[in-house]
Short mmCIF file of C-alpha atoms in Angstrom, two decimals:
data_model
loop_
_atom_site.label_atom_id
_atom_site.label_comp_id
_atom_site.label_asym_id
_atom_site.label_seq_id
_atom_site.Cartn_x
_atom_site.Cartn_y
_atom_site.Cartn_z
CA VAL P 27 247.51 4.97 158.87
CA ALA P 28 246.53 2.06 161.06
CA MET P 29 247.46 -1.12 159.22
CA ALA P 30 245.71 -3.36 161.70
CA GLY P 31 242.29 -4.57 160.66
CA CYS P 32 243.01 -4.34 156.95
CA GLY P 33 241.61 -7.77 156.18
CA TRP P 34 239.72 -6.16 153.33
CA ALA P 35 243.06 -5.80 151.47
CA ARG P 36 243.86 -9.54 151.36
CA ALA P 37 243.86 -11.85 148.31
CA VAL P 38 243.62 -9.09 145.74
CA ARG P 39 244.59 -9.67 142.12
CA GLY P 40 243.05 -6.66 140.39
CA LEU P 41 241.80 -3.13 140.98
CA LEU P 42 238.99 -1.23 139.31
CA LEU P 43 239.56 2.50 139.65
CA ASP P 44 237.07 5.28 139.19
CA VAL P 45 238.81 8.19 137.48
CA SER P 46 237.29 11.60 138.17
CA GLY P 47 237.73 12.34 141.87
CA VAL P 48 240.21 9.46 142.31
CA LEU P 49 242.96 10.08 139.76
CA TYR P 50 242.21 13.75 139.14
CA ASP P 51 239.67 16.50 139.67
CA SER P 52 238.15 17.29 136.31
CA GLY P 53 237.43 20.79 135.08
CA ALA P 54 237.13 23.05 132.05
CA ASP P 55 240.84 23.81 132.52
CA GLY P 56 241.65 20.13 131.86
CA GLY P 57 241.65 19.26 135.54
CA VAL P 58 244.37 18.69 138.12
CA PRO P 59 245.87 15.38 139.31
CA ILE P 60 245.12 14.34 142.89
CA ALA P 61 248.40 14.26 144.84
CA GLY P 62 250.02 10.83 144.79
CA SER P 63 247.60 9.24 142.30
CA ALA P 64 249.91 9.10 139.26
CA GLU P 65 252.60 7.47 141.39
CA ALA P 66 249.98 5.09 142.81
CA VAL P 67 249.01 3.93 139.31
CA ARG P 68 252.68 3.25 138.54
CA ARG P 69 253.06 1.28 141.77
CA ILE P 70 249.96 -0.83 141.02
CA LYS P 71 251.39 -1.77 137.63
CA ALA P 72 254.86 -2.47 139.02
CA SER P 73 253.33 -4.78 141.65
CA GLY P 74 251.81 -7.11 139.05
CA LEU P 75 248.24 -6.29 140.11
CA LYS P 76 245.85 -5.91 137.20
CA LEU P 77 244.24 -2.53 136.71
CA GLN P 78 241.18 -1.32 134.82
CA LEU P 79 239.69 2.17 134.86
CA CYS P 80 235.94 1.91 135.36
CA THR P 81 234.47 5.31 134.60
CA ASN P 82 231.11 6.88 133.83
CA GLU P 83 232.94 9.54 131.84
CA THR P 84 230.80 10.52 128.86
CA GLN P 85 232.19 13.90 127.94
CA ALA P 86 234.82 12.50 125.58
CA THR P 87 235.77 9.43 123.54
CA ARG P 88 238.03 6.97 125.32
CA GLU P 89 240.86 8.03 123.02
CA SER P 90 240.74 11.70 123.97
CA PHE P 91 240.04 10.82 127.61
CA VAL P 92 243.23 8.73 127.73
CA ARG P 93 245.21 11.49 125.97
CA LYS P 94 244.10 13.88 128.70
CA LEU P 95 245.04 11.45 131.48
CA ARG P 96 248.44 10.79 129.95
CA ALA P 97 249.07 14.54 129.71
CA LEU P 98 248.31 14.72 133.44
CA GLY P 99 251.01 12.07 134.10
CA PHE P 100 248.94 8.85 134.25
CA ASP P 101 250.37 5.78 132.55
CA VAL P 102 247.14 4.36 131.11
CA SER P 103 245.95 3.06 127.73
CA VAL P 104 242.60 2.92 125.89
CA ALA P 105 242.33 -0.84 126.50
CA GLU P 106 242.42 -0.15 130.24
CA VAL P 107 239.24 2.01 130.12
CA THR P 108 235.72 0.64 130.58
CA ALA P 109 233.23 3.41 129.76
CA PRO P 110 229.47 3.62 129.13
CA ALA P 111 229.39 4.68 125.47
CA PRO P 112 230.86 1.46 124.01
CA ALA P 113 228.56 -0.53 126.30
CA ALA P 114 225.60 1.47 125.02
CA CYS P 115 226.64 0.82 121.40
CA ARG P 116 226.60 -2.94 122.08
CA LEU P 117 223.13 -2.67 123.63
CA LEU P 118 221.79 -0.59 120.70
CA ARG P 119 223.08 -3.14 118.19
CA GLU P 120 221.67 -6.10 120.12
CA ARG P 121 218.20 -4.56 120.21
CA GLY P 122 218.09 -2.84 116.82
CA LEU P 123 217.71 0.58 118.44
CA ARG P 124 218.40 3.82 116.56
CA PRO P 125 219.29 6.56 119.06
CA HIS P 126 218.66 10.25 119.23
CA LEU P 127 221.76 11.43 121.11
CA LEU P 128 221.65 14.01 123.88
CA VAL P 129 225.33 13.82 124.78
CA HIS P 130 228.48 15.93 124.86
CA ASP P 131 229.74 16.91 121.38
CA ASP P 132 233.04 15.17 122.09
CA LEU P 133 231.31 11.82 122.75
CA VAL P 134 229.51 11.68 119.39
CA PRO P 135 232.36 9.85 117.56
CA GLU P 136 231.82 6.81 119.85
CA PHE P 137 228.46 6.39 118.07
CA ALA P 138 229.85 6.82 114.53
CA GLU P 139 228.92 3.28 113.46
CA VAL P 140 225.38 3.42 114.86
CA ASP P 141 222.34 4.09 112.64
CA LYS P 142 220.75 7.27 113.97
CA THR P 143 218.07 7.79 111.32
CA ASN P 144 214.41 7.86 112.39
CA PRO P 145 215.23 7.41 116.12
CA ASN P 146 213.33 4.91 118.25
CA CYS P 147 215.12 5.69 121.53
CA VAL P 148 216.97 8.50 123.30
CA VAL P 149 220.51 8.07 124.64
CA LEU P 150 221.35 10.51 127.41
CA GLY P 151 224.90 11.26 128.53
CA ASP P 152 226.52 14.00 130.55
CA ALA P 153 225.83 16.57 127.84
CA ALA P 154 227.06 19.50 129.99
CA GLU P 155 226.61 22.70 127.93
CA ASN P 156 224.37 20.70 125.56
CA PHE P 157 221.82 20.44 128.37
CA THR P 158 219.92 23.40 126.95
CA TYR P 159 216.20 24.07 127.29
CA ALA P 160 215.79 23.46 123.56
CA ASN P 161 217.72 20.16 123.54
CA LEU P 162 215.86 18.84 126.58
CA ASN P 163 212.50 19.70 125.00
CA GLU P 164 213.58 18.00 121.77
CA ALA P 165 214.55 14.77 123.55
CA PHE P 166 211.32 14.92 125.55
CA ARG P 167 209.14 15.33 122.44
CA LEU P 168 210.80 12.39 120.73
CA LEU P 169 210.22 10.19 123.78
CA ILE P 170 206.62 11.23 124.43
CA GLY P 171 205.87 10.63 120.75
CA MET P 172 206.97 6.97 120.95
CA GLU P 173 204.40 4.29 121.58
CA LYS P 174 206.70 2.90 124.27
CA PRO P 175 209.42 5.44 125.11
CA VAL P 176 212.93 3.96 125.46
CA LEU P 177 215.38 6.10 127.42
CA ILE P 178 218.95 4.86 127.82
CA SER P 179 221.07 6.79 130.31
CA LEU P 180 224.86 6.64 130.43
CA GLY P 181 225.00 6.62 134.21
CA LYS P 182 222.72 7.98 136.90
CA GLY P 183 225.10 10.08 138.98
CA ARG P 184 223.58 12.93 140.96
CA TYR P 185 226.46 15.38 140.64
CA TYR P 186 230.21 15.58 140.32
CA LYS P 187 232.93 17.99 141.26
CA GLU P 188 234.88 20.04 138.77
CA THR P 189 237.66 22.45 139.59
CA ASP P 190 235.13 25.33 139.49
CA GLY P 191 232.50 23.64 141.63
CA LEU P 192 229.82 20.93 141.75
CA LYS P 193 227.85 20.19 138.58
CA LEU P 194 224.57 18.34 138.04
CA ASP P 195 225.30 14.93 136.53
CA VAL P 196 223.38 12.96 133.93
CA GLY P 197 221.18 11.31 136.58
CA ALA P 198 219.41 14.57 137.35
CA TYR P 199 218.45 15.06 133.71
CA MET P 200 217.49 11.40 133.47
CA LYS P 201 215.04 11.93 136.34
CA ALA P 202 213.57 14.98 134.59
CA LEU P 203 212.84 12.98 131.42
CA GLU P 204 211.66 9.92 133.36
CA TYR P 205 209.13 12.04 135.22
CA ALA P 206 207.93 13.97 132.17
CA CYS P 207 207.41 10.78 130.12
CA ASP P 208 206.44 8.47 132.99
CA VAL P 209 209.10 5.93 131.99
CA GLN P 210 212.05 4.32 133.69
CA ALA P 211 215.44 4.78 132.06
CA GLU P 212 217.75 1.85 131.39
CA VAL P 213 221.10 2.74 132.94
CA VAL P 214 224.32 1.79 131.14
CA GLY P 215 227.43 2.49 133.23
CA LYS P 216 227.94 2.37 136.97
CA PRO P 217 226.10 1.19 139.09
CA ALA P 218 224.60 -1.27 136.56
CA LYS P 219 225.67 -4.82 137.38
CA ARG P 220 226.23 -5.67 133.73
CA PHE P 221 228.67 -2.78 133.42
CA PHE P 222 230.78 -3.89 136.38
CA GLU P 223 230.74 -7.43 135.03
CA SER P 224 232.11 -6.26 131.70
CA ALA P 225 234.84 -4.26 133.51
CA LEU P 226 235.73 -7.40 135.50
CA ALA P 227 235.86 -9.43 132.29
CA GLU P 228 238.32 -6.93 130.83
CA LEU P 229 240.28 -7.02 134.10
CA GLY P 230 240.35 -10.82 133.88
CA VAL P 231 239.79 -11.27 137.62
CA PRO P 232 236.76 -12.69 139.47
CA PRO P 233 234.81 -10.28 141.71
CA GLU P 234 236.05 -11.79 144.97
CA GLN P 235 239.65 -10.99 143.99
CA ALA P 236 238.95 -7.44 142.86
CA ILE P 237 238.58 -4.13 144.71
CA MET P 238 236.74 -1.10 143.35
CA ILE P 239 238.08 2.29 144.48
CA GLY P 240 235.87 5.32 143.95
CA ASP P 241 234.61 8.62 145.35
CA ASP P 242 230.88 7.93 144.73
CA ILE P 243 229.26 6.07 147.60
CA GLU P 244 226.34 4.78 145.51
CA ASN P 245 227.61 4.39 141.97
CA ASP P 246 231.11 3.14 142.77
CA VAL P 247 230.89 1.53 146.18
CA GLY P 248 227.29 0.32 146.21
CA GLY P 249 227.40 -0.89 142.60
CA ALA P 250 230.65 -2.83 143.01
CA GLN P 251 229.51 -4.46 146.25
CA GLN P 252 226.31 -5.61 144.49
CA CYS P 253 228.60 -7.52 142.12
CA GLY P 254 230.45 -9.29 144.92
CA MET P 255 233.50 -7.03 144.93
CA ARG P 256 235.04 -5.22 147.84
CA ALA P 257 234.87 -1.44 147.50
CA LEU P 258 236.66 1.52 149.08
CA GLN P 259 235.56 5.12 149.19
CA VAL P 260 238.33 7.71 148.91
CA ARG P 261 238.01 11.00 150.76
CA THR P 262 238.77 12.97 147.57
CA GLY P 263 236.64 14.23 144.67
CA LYS P 264 232.94 14.47 145.45
CA TYR P 265 233.33 12.70 148.81
CA ARG P 266 231.45 14.48 151.59
CA PRO P 267 231.63 13.58 155.30
CA SER P 268 227.88 12.84 155.31
CA ASP P 269 228.60 9.92 152.94
CA GLU P 270 229.93 8.07 156.00
CA ASN P 271 226.37 7.96 157.36
CA HIS P 272 224.82 6.65 154.15
CA PRO P 273 221.63 4.76 155.05
CA LYS P 274 222.27 1.84 152.70
CA VAL P 275 225.87 1.61 151.54
CA LYS P 276 228.89 0.93 153.74
CA PRO P 277 232.30 0.68 152.04
CA ASP P 278 234.66 -2.11 153.07
CA ALA P 279 236.96 0.73 154.13
CA TYR P 280 237.58 4.45 153.86
CA VAL P 281 240.95 5.73 152.67
CA ASN P 282 242.12 9.31 152.45
CA ASN P 283 243.10 8.92 148.81
CA LEU P 284 244.21 6.42 146.20
CA ALA P 285 247.84 6.54 147.37
CA GLU P 286 246.83 5.40 150.84
CA ALA P 287 244.69 2.58 149.44
CA VAL P 288 247.63 1.36 147.36
CA ASP P 289 249.99 1.58 150.36
CA ILE P 290 247.75 -0.75 152.31
CA ILE P 291 246.98 -3.16 149.46
CA LEU P 292 250.62 -3.56 148.46
CA GLN P 293 251.62 -4.31 152.05
CA GLN P 294 249.19 -7.24 152.05
CA LEU P 295 250.45 -8.81 148.81
CA VAL J 13 176.15 15.61 123.27
CA ALA J 14 174.14 13.24 125.42
CA MET J 15 172.56 15.29 128.22
CA ALA J 16 171.31 12.24 130.06
CA GLY J 17 173.47 11.12 132.95
CA CYS J 18 174.78 14.59 133.69
CA GLY J 19 174.14 14.36 137.39
CA TRP J 20 177.65 15.68 137.89
CA ALA J 21 176.40 19.10 136.71
CA ARG J 22 173.80 19.57 139.46
CA ALA J 23 173.86 22.02 142.37
CA VAL J 24 176.77 24.08 141.08
CA ARG J 25 177.44 27.60 142.31
CA GLY J 26 180.97 28.23 141.11
CA LEU J 27 183.57 27.12 138.59
CA LEU J 28 187.34 26.96 138.86
CA LEU J 29 188.91 27.09 135.42
CA ASP J 30 192.40 26.10 134.41
CA VAL J 31 193.63 28.57 131.78
CA SER J 32 196.29 27.19 129.43
CA GLY J 33 194.72 24.40 127.38
CA VAL J 34 191.19 25.37 128.49
CA LEU J 35 190.82 29.05 127.55
CA TYR J 36 193.70 29.21 125.10
CA ASP J 37 196.74 27.39 123.80
CA SER J 38 199.79 29.32 124.97
CA GLY J 39 202.81 30.02 122.82
CA ALA J 40 205.67 32.39 122.13
CA ASP J 41 203.36 34.11 119.64
CA GLY J 42 201.02 35.03 122.54
CA GLY J 43 198.85 31.98 122.00
CA VAL J 44 195.47 31.36 120.37
CA PRO J 45 192.03 31.16 122.01
CA ILE J 46 190.31 27.77 122.02
CA ALA J 47 187.13 28.00 119.95
CA GLY J 48 184.08 28.89 122.04
CA SER J 49 185.99 29.55 125.27
CA ALA J 50 185.71 33.36 125.35
CA GLU J 51 181.96 33.10 124.75
CA ALA J 52 181.77 30.38 127.43
CA VAL J 53 183.38 32.71 130.02
CA ARG J 54 180.81 35.41 129.15
CA ARG J 55 177.96 32.91 129.52
CA ILE J 56 179.25 31.73 132.93
CA LYS J 57 179.27 35.32 134.19
CA ALA J 58 175.86 36.13 132.70
CA SER J 59 174.41 33.04 134.42
CA GLY J 60 175.29 34.26 137.90
CA LEU J 61 177.74 31.41 138.52
CA LYS J 62 180.92 32.45 140.28
CA LEU J 63 184.18 32.04 138.41
CA GLN J 64 187.83 31.89 139.42
CA LEU J 65 190.81 31.10 137.22
CA CYS J 66 193.03 28.56 138.97
CA THR J 67 196.31 28.43 137.11
CA ASN J 68 199.85 27.20 137.61
CA GLU J 69 201.01 29.94 135.22
CA THR J 70 204.39 31.19 136.39
CA GLN J 71 205.76 32.82 133.25
CA ALA J 72 204.24 36.21 134.00
CA THR J 73 202.81 38.37 136.78
CA ARG J 74 199.04 38.12 137.19
CA GLU J 75 198.74 41.64 135.79
CA SER J 76 200.46 40.86 132.50
CA PHE J 77 198.78 37.45 132.33
CA VAL J 78 195.36 39.10 132.57
CA ARG J 79 196.36 41.72 129.97
CA LYS J 80 197.23 38.89 127.58
CA LEU J 81 193.94 37.07 128.23
CA ARG J 82 191.92 40.26 127.74
CA ALA J 83 193.73 40.88 124.43
CA LEU J 84 192.62 37.38 123.39
CA GLY J 85 188.99 38.31 124.13
CA PHE J 86 188.52 36.95 127.67
CA ASP J 87 186.56 39.10 130.13
CA VAL J 88 188.65 38.45 133.25
CA SER J 89 190.27 40.53 136.00
CA VAL J 90 193.32 40.17 138.26
CA ALA J 91 191.10 39.41 141.28
CA GLU J 92 189.74 36.41 139.42
CA VAL J 93 193.19 34.77 139.14
CA THR J 94 194.64 32.35 141.72
CA ALA J 95 198.30 31.69 140.84
CA PRO J 96 201.28 30.09 142.59
CA ALA J 97 203.62 33.09 142.97
CA PRO J 98 201.45 35.06 145.44
CA ALA J 99 200.85 31.83 147.37
CA ALA J 100 204.61 31.25 147.50
CA CYS J 101 205.18 34.80 148.77
CA ARG J 102 202.78 34.16 151.65
CA LEU J 103 204.62 30.93 152.50
CA LEU J 104 208.05 32.63 152.37
CA ARG J 105 206.86 35.38 154.72
CA GLU J 106 205.28 32.93 157.16
CA ARG J 107 208.51 30.94 157.44
CA GLY J 108 211.08 33.71 157.20
CA LEU J 109 212.55 32.22 154.02
CA ARG J 110 214.75 34.23 151.65
CA PRO J 111 214.56 32.72 148.17
CA HIS J 112 217.00 32.31 145.35
CA LEU J 113 214.67 32.53 142.33
CA LEU J 114 214.94 30.24 139.32
CA VAL J 115 211.89 31.57 137.52
CA HIS J 116 210.87 33.30 134.31
CA ASP J 117 212.14 36.89 134.08
CA ASP J 118 208.56 38.14 133.77
CA LEU J 119 207.58 36.56 137.10
CA VAL J 120 210.26 38.31 139.16
CA PRO J 121 208.10 41.39 139.97
CA GLU J 122 205.71 39.14 141.97
CA PHE J 123 208.59 38.70 144.44
CA ALA J 124 209.49 42.40 144.62
CA GLU J 125 208.63 42.70 148.32
CA VAL J 126 210.51 39.56 149.37
CA ASP J 127 213.99 39.69 150.94
CA LYS J 128 216.26 37.77 148.59
CA THR J 129 219.62 38.44 150.25
CA ASN J 130 221.69 35.51 151.52
CA PRO J 131 219.18 32.88 150.28
CA ASN J 132 218.09 30.00 152.50
CA CYS J 133 215.79 28.32 149.96
CA VAL J 134 215.31 27.96 146.21
CA VAL J 135 212.01 28.85 144.50
CA LEU J 136 211.55 27.08 141.18
CA GLY J 137 209.00 28.17 138.58
CA ASP J 138 208.53 27.46 134.90
CA ALA J 139 211.68 29.37 134.00
CA ALA J 140 211.52 28.36 130.29
CA GLU J 141 214.58 29.87 128.55
CA ASN J 142 216.05 30.52 132.01
CA PHE J 143 216.39 26.74 132.45
CA THR J 144 220.01 26.90 131.36
CA TYR J 145 222.79 24.53 132.38
CA ALA J 146 224.45 27.37 134.31
CA ASN J 147 221.26 28.41 136.15
CA LEU J 148 220.41 24.82 137.09
CA ASN J 149 223.93 24.26 138.43
CA GLU J 150 223.70 27.50 140.43
CA ALA J 151 220.39 26.50 142.05
CA PHE J 152 221.79 23.04 142.74
CA ARG J 153 224.94 24.39 144.41
CA LEU J 154 222.94 26.67 146.66
CA LEU J 155 220.69 23.79 147.73
CA ILE J 156 223.45 21.24 148.30
CA GLY J 157 225.31 23.84 150.35
CA MET J 158 222.39 24.24 152.80
CA GLU J 159 222.37 22.22 155.98
CA LYS J 160 218.77 21.27 155.20
CA PRO J 161 217.95 22.14 151.57
CA VAL J 162 214.53 23.82 151.08
CA LEU J 163 213.17 23.62 147.54
CA ILE J 164 209.83 25.28 146.81
CA SER J 165 208.32 24.45 143.43
CA LEU J 166 205.57 26.50 141.78
CA GLY J 167 203.74 23.45 140.47
CA LYS J 168 204.85 19.97 139.49
CA GLY J 169 203.43 19.64 135.97
CA ARG J 170 205.20 17.19 133.67
CA TYR J 171 204.75 19.13 130.42
CA TYR J 172 202.41 21.51 128.65
CA LYS J 173 201.49 22.31 125.10
CA GLU J 174 202.46 25.49 123.35
CA THR J 175 201.54 26.45 119.82
CA ASP J 176 204.94 25.16 118.63
CA GLY J 177 204.81 21.86 120.53
CA LEU J 178 205.07 20.20 123.94
CA LYS J 179 207.45 21.71 126.52
CA LEU J 180 208.90 20.27 129.72
CA ASP J 181 207.16 21.86 132.69
CA VAL J 182 208.57 22.88 136.07
CA GLY J 183 207.92 19.42 137.56
CA ALA J 184 210.64 17.86 135.41
CA TYR J 185 213.25 20.32 136.65
CA MET J 186 211.95 19.91 140.20
CA LYS J 187 212.62 16.17 139.92
CA ALA J 188 216.15 16.84 138.65
CA LEU J 189 216.98 19.00 141.69
CA GLU J 190 215.16 16.68 144.11
CA TYR J 191 217.26 13.77 142.90
CA ALA J 192 220.56 15.65 142.86
CA CYS J 193 220.06 16.98 146.42
CA ASP J 194 218.11 14.01 147.81
CA VAL J 195 215.31 16.29 149.03
CA GLN J 196 211.57 16.52 148.45
CA ALA J 197 210.27 19.79 147.07
CA GLU J 198 207.33 21.58 148.65
CA VAL J 199 204.83 22.22 145.88
CA VAL J 200 202.88 25.49 145.79
CA GLY J 201 200.18 25.55 143.11
CA LYS J 202 198.03 22.74 141.74
CA PRO J 203 197.68 19.93 142.83
CA ALA J 204 198.47 21.12 146.39
CA LYS J 205 195.35 20.97 148.55
CA ARG J 206 196.16 24.27 150.22
CA PHE J 207 196.27 25.97 146.81
CA PHE J 208 192.83 24.69 145.77
CA GLU J 209 191.46 25.73 149.17
CA SER J 210 192.70 29.26 148.68
CA ALA J 211 191.13 29.35 145.18
CA LEU J 212 187.83 28.14 146.70
CA ALA J 213 188.06 30.81 149.39
CA GLU J 214 188.44 33.45 146.69
CA LEU J 215 185.55 31.86 144.78
CA GLY J 216 183.45 32.00 147.96
CA VAL J 217 181.88 28.60 147.34
CA PRO J 218 182.31 25.32 149.27
CA PRO J 219 183.99 22.42 147.44
CA GLU J 220 180.81 20.40 147.03
CA GLN J 221 179.23 23.25 145.05
CA ALA J 222 182.24 23.87 142.81
CA ILE J 223 183.51 22.20 139.63
CA MET J 224 187.12 22.36 138.43
CA ILE J 225 187.60 22.25 134.65
CA GLY J 226 191.08 21.50 133.34
CA ASP J 227 193.17 19.70 130.73
CA ASP J 228 195.62 18.08 133.20
CA ILE J 229 194.40 14.75 134.53
CA GLU J 230 196.61 14.81 137.63
CA ASN J 231 197.14 18.45 138.57
CA ASP J 232 193.66 19.75 137.71
CA VAL J 233 191.34 16.77 138.00
CA GLY J 234 193.11 14.69 140.64
CA GLY J 235 194.01 17.70 142.78
CA ALA J 236 190.48 19.15 142.77
CA GLN J 237 188.86 15.81 143.56
CA GLN J 238 191.21 15.44 146.55
CA CYS J 239 189.65 18.66 147.86
CA GLY J 240 186.10 17.34 147.55
CA MET J 241 185.27 19.10 144.28
CA ARG J 242 183.92 17.58 141.12
CA ALA J 243 186.30 17.87 138.19
CA LEU J 244 186.03 17.64 134.40
CA GLN J 245 188.79 16.99 131.91
CA VAL J 246 188.48 18.84 128.59
CA ARG J 247 189.74 17.20 125.41
CA THR J 248 191.76 20.29 124.51
CA GLY J 249 195.27 21.50 125.41
CA LYS J 250 197.58 18.79 126.63
CA TYR J 251 194.76 16.21 126.79
CA ARG J 252 195.81 12.87 125.29
CA PRO J 253 193.49 9.89 124.70
CA SER J 254 195.64 7.76 127.01
CA ASP J 255 194.57 10.05 129.89
CA GLU J 256 191.21 8.25 129.79
CA ASN J 257 192.98 5.11 131.05
CA HIS J 258 194.79 6.86 133.91
CA PRO J 259 195.50 4.28 136.63
CA LYS J 260 194.48 6.53 139.52
CA VAL J 261 192.38 9.51 138.44
CA LYS J 262 188.92 9.37 136.88
CA PRO J 263 187.23 12.70 136.11
CA ASP J 264 183.55 13.13 136.98
CA ALA J 265 183.07 13.60 133.23
CA TYR J 266 184.89 14.26 129.97
CA VAL J 267 183.84 17.17 127.77
CA ASN J 268 185.18 18.07 124.34
CA ASN J 269 185.93 21.63 125.43
CA LEU J 270 184.95 24.36 127.87
CA ALA J 271 182.00 25.45 125.71
CA GLU J 272 180.45 21.98 125.95
CA ALA J 273 180.96 21.88 129.72
CA VAL J 274 179.21 25.24 130.07
CA ASP J 275 176.34 24.11 127.81
CA ILE J 276 175.65 21.18 130.11
CA ILE J 277 176.14 23.03 133.39
CA LEU J 278 173.85 25.93 132.38
CA GLN J 279 171.09 23.52 131.33
CA GLN J 280 171.12 22.05 134.86
CA LEU J 281 170.83 25.40 136.66
#
């Protein structure tokens, strides 16, 4: 690794880490850690840098998500996770919205306190196997029947990588419903500015002293840069070489993986 | 019905008719005829006007589609049906494309003569119950794995009405795959100009002497007008009052149903 020209690594006090594709590759089998990432998390914490996981994960509650990560060897806690579902709950409360949920079964408990009777909006997450023809038609009919359809999407990712291959992400289904109902979804989660700001607030570090590390050129890198943060793309997870020619987004640096990013950052402390 | 101001009905030699929502309301139960439509088709034929059905139906072969319509009392033949699947087969042959099909089981025989080994494109139809999470991921993976993804969509309708309610149409799933793969689908079927032109060729009438009658403001009315035809929207099928305020498309006239359109047109002959 060339350490010259690593000005991007200076004056850092906190890191926001994407999870899937950075810490581990997810999958129906529970997923597998990415080599060096568990050790990298330990080294970040030992260094005194602050750390917050900033994920669009919506297939599980934060509690079960953290249990899974701990079982894979990651030293993380629920308070260190910023995820879309709690952000969506805040938004629903603020606006008096009662959601119909099209989400993964395991995410439903995050919405336990929310009134879901007589829905006046649809909340869309990465529903995975719940993305059935019947469920999509049901969500569509509710939306098209509203005077002014309100569609809230927990992320707008195009796809992600699981151990058994690439999967369509929530953004694809969001586009299907947007088109059918001629509405624009409100996105909660990356790359929404408000979501990064709330992750930074939990990190307790201003954007100019924080670095986002992710595998998604648009949602991680582009979104964080829009908030005034530096952002790295790792060459793990859903990374594809064509990302390096992205027409709009250019990371502050590429790193082969989280371990390499941490090597460089810690050397600059 | 006010017959004054029906200049739009003059100098007509042929009619293109949309089917679902104009002749009948489709449904898992086989569907139900729209009152007066079977008689209207008989009156068109008795008048000497030419008639062609111009449909985006992709849930069945033309043969079984016509069998269903005849069972519902419509005097129509296979030669009188212009549908997307045969048009797609011509396009595949012209360009040496080998499709992966994500279509309704009952449409597959239309592609019997097409080489489907080692696919280099995806053909998307209204797959209905075949729009499963697994099938959508499979089509997505094939596309994203192509150097230059080719997605051919049999229509781009937003939704349609069946006897048990509104259903998402192929256009919604097309948008999902377009977004995930960052490609633009090639649409075969309405509102593609080439599709209307081939329907007119089969009708044997130039656009200025033909009227399109449909329930879809964009795909039927907008598409036909782009080809130089007049076009009526019926207030049956998926018609919704808000269509009458469409920002871009204005039909040459509204009629309550096909029977009323035929009343007016025959009086002007």
